[in-house]
mmCIF file of C-alpha atoms in Angstrom:
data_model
loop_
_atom_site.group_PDB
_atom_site.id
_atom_site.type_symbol
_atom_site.label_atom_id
_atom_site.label_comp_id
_atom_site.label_asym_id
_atom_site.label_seq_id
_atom_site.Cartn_x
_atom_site.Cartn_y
_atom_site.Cartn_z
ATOM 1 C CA UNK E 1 -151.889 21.457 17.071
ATOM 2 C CA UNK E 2 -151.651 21.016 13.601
ATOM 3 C CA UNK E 3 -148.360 22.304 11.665
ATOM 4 C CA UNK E 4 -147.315 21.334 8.001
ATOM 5 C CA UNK E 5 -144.118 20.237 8.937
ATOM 6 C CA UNK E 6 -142.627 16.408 7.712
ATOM 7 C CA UNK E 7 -141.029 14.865 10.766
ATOM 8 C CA UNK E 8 -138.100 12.424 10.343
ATOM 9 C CA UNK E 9 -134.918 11.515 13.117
ATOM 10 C CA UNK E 10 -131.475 12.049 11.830
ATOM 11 C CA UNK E 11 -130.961 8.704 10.842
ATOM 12 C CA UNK E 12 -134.094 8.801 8.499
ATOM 13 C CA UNK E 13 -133.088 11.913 7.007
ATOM 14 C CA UNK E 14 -129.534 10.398 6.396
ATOM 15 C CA UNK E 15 -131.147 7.940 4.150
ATOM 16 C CA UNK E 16 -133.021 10.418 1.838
ATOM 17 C CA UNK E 17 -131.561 11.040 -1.314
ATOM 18 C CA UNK E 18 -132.274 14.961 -2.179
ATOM 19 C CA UNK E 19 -132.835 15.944 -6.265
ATOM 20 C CA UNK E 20 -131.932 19.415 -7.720
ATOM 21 C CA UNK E 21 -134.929 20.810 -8.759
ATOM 22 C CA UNK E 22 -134.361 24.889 -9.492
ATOM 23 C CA UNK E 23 -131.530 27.386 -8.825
ATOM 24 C CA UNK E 24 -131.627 31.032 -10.382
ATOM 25 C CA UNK E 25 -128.610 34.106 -10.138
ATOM 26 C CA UNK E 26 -130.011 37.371 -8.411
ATOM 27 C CA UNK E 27 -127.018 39.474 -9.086
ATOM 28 C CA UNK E 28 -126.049 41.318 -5.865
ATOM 29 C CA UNK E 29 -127.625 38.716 -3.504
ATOM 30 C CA UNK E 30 -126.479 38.003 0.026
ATOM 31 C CA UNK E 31 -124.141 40.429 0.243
ATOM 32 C CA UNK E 32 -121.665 39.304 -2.408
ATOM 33 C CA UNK E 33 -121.377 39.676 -6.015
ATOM 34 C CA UNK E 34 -123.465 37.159 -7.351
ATOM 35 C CA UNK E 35 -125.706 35.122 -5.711
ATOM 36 C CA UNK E 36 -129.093 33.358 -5.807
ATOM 37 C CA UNK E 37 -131.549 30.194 -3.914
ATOM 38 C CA UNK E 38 -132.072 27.070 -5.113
ATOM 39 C CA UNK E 39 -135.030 24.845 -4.212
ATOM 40 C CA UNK E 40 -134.389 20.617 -4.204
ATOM 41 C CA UNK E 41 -136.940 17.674 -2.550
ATOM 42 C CA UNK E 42 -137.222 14.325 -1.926
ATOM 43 C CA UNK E 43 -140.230 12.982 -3.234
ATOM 44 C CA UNK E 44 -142.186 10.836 -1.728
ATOM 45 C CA UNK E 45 -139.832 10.700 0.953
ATOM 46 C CA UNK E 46 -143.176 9.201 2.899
ATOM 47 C CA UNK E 47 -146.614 7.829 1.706
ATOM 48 C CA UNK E 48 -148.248 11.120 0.154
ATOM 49 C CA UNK E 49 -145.433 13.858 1.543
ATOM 50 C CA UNK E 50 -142.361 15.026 -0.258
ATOM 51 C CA UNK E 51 -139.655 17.260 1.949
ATOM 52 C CA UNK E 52 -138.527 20.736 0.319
ATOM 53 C CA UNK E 53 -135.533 22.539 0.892
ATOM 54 C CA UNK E 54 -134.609 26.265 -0.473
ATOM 55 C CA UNK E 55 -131.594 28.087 0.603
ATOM 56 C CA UNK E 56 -129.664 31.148 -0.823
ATOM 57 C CA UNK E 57 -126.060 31.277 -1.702
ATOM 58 C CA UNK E 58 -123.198 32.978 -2.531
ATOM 59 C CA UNK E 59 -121.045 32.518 -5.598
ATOM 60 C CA UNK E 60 -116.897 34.241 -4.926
ATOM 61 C CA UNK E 61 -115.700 34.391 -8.698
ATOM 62 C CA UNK E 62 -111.992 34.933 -7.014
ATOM 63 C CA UNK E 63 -111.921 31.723 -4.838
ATOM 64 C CA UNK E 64 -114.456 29.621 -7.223
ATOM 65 C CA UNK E 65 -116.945 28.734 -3.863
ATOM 66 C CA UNK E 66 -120.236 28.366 -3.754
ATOM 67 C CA UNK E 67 -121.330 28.787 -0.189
ATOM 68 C CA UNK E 68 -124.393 28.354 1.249
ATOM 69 C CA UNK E 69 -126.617 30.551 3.355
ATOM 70 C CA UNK E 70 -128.028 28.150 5.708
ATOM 71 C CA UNK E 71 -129.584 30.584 7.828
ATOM 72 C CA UNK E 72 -132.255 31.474 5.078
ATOM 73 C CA UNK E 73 -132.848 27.514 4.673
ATOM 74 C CA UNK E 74 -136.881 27.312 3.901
ATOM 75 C CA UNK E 75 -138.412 23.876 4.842
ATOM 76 C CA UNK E 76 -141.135 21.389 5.803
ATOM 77 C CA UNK E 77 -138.897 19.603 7.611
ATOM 78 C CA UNK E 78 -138.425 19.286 11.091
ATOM 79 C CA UNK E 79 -135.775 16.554 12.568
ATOM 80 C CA UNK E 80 -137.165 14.950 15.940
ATOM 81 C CA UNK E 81 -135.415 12.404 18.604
ATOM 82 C CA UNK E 82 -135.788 9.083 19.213
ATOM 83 C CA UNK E 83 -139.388 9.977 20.933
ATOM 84 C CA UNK E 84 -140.368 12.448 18.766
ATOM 85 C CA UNK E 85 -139.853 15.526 20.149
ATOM 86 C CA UNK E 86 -139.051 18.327 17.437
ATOM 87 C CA UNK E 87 -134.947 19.065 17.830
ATOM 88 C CA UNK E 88 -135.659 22.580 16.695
ATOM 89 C CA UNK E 89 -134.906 24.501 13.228
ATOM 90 C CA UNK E 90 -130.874 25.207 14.078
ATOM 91 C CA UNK E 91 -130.138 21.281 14.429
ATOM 92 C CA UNK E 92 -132.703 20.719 11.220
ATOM 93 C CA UNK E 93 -130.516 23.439 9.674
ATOM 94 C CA UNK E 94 -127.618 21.579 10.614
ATOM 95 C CA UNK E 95 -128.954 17.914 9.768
ATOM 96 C CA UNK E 96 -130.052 19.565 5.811
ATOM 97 C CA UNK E 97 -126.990 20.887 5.628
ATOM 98 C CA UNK E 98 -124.859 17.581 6.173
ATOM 99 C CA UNK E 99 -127.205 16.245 4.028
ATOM 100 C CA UNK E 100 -126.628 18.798 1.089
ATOM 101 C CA UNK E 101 -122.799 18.486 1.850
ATOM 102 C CA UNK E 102 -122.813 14.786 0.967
ATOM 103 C CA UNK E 103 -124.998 14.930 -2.444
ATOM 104 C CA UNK E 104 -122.354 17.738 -3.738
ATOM 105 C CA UNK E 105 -125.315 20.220 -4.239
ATOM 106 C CA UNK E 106 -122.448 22.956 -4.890
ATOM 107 C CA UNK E 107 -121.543 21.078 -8.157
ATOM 108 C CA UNK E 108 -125.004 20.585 -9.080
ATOM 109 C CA UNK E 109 -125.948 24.351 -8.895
ATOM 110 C CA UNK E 110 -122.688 25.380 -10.579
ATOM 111 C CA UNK E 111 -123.449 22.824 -13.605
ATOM 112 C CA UNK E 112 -126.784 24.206 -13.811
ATOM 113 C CA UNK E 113 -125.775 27.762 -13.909
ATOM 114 C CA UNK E 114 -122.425 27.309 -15.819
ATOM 115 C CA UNK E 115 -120.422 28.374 -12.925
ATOM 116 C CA UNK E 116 -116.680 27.999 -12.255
ATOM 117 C CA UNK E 117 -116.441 25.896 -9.363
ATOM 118 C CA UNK E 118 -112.755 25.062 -7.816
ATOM 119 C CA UNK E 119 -113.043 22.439 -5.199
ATOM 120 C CA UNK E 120 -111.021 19.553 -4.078
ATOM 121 C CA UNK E 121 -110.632 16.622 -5.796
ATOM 122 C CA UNK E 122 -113.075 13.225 -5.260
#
């Protein structure tokens, strides 16, 4: 069976560092009022493949949060165990998510779209 689908274990994937490549506003998204997606990758993250991520989000002008809609997340990744085996798309979810978390993509988007963002200091 042939899928597109990059395959990594956690540990790999902990080691990628993931680069802001597009976010847009689509007032009224996700249920809130202002949101939008944003796409980032990792190029050449192996020999001739680059991993993708695009998720949506929501932007709360009152609490200054971006948060992100995980459950939308659009990938080519899928994280596998020690012997390969595909863990699934909620624990990729999860794994992309961690990931996100610890390259700040909330400040990135919110620089890039000139958003208020109130979050905890460093």
């Amino acid at each position: 069976m042939f899928d597109t689908y990059v395959r990594l274990r956690i540990d790999e994937l902990q080691q990628m560092l993931p680069q802001h490549l597009y976010s847009e506003i689509e007032p009224g998204a996700a249920g809130s009022a202002l949101g939008g997606f944003t796409e980032w990758s990792v190029p050449g993250a192996l020999p001739g493949q680059a991993l993708s991520f695009g998720w949506d989000w929501a932007y709360e002008p009152a609490t200054g949060q971006l948060l992100g809609q995980w459950a939308t997340l659009r990938t080519n990744l899928m994280v596998v165990d020690d012997g390969g085996a595909d863990m699934g798309t909620d624990c990729t979810r999860l794994c992309i998510a961690r990931l996100l978390t610890h390259v700040r993509w909330e400040r990135t988007i919110a620089e890039h779209l000139h958003l208020t963002l109130r979050l905890p200091p460093d």
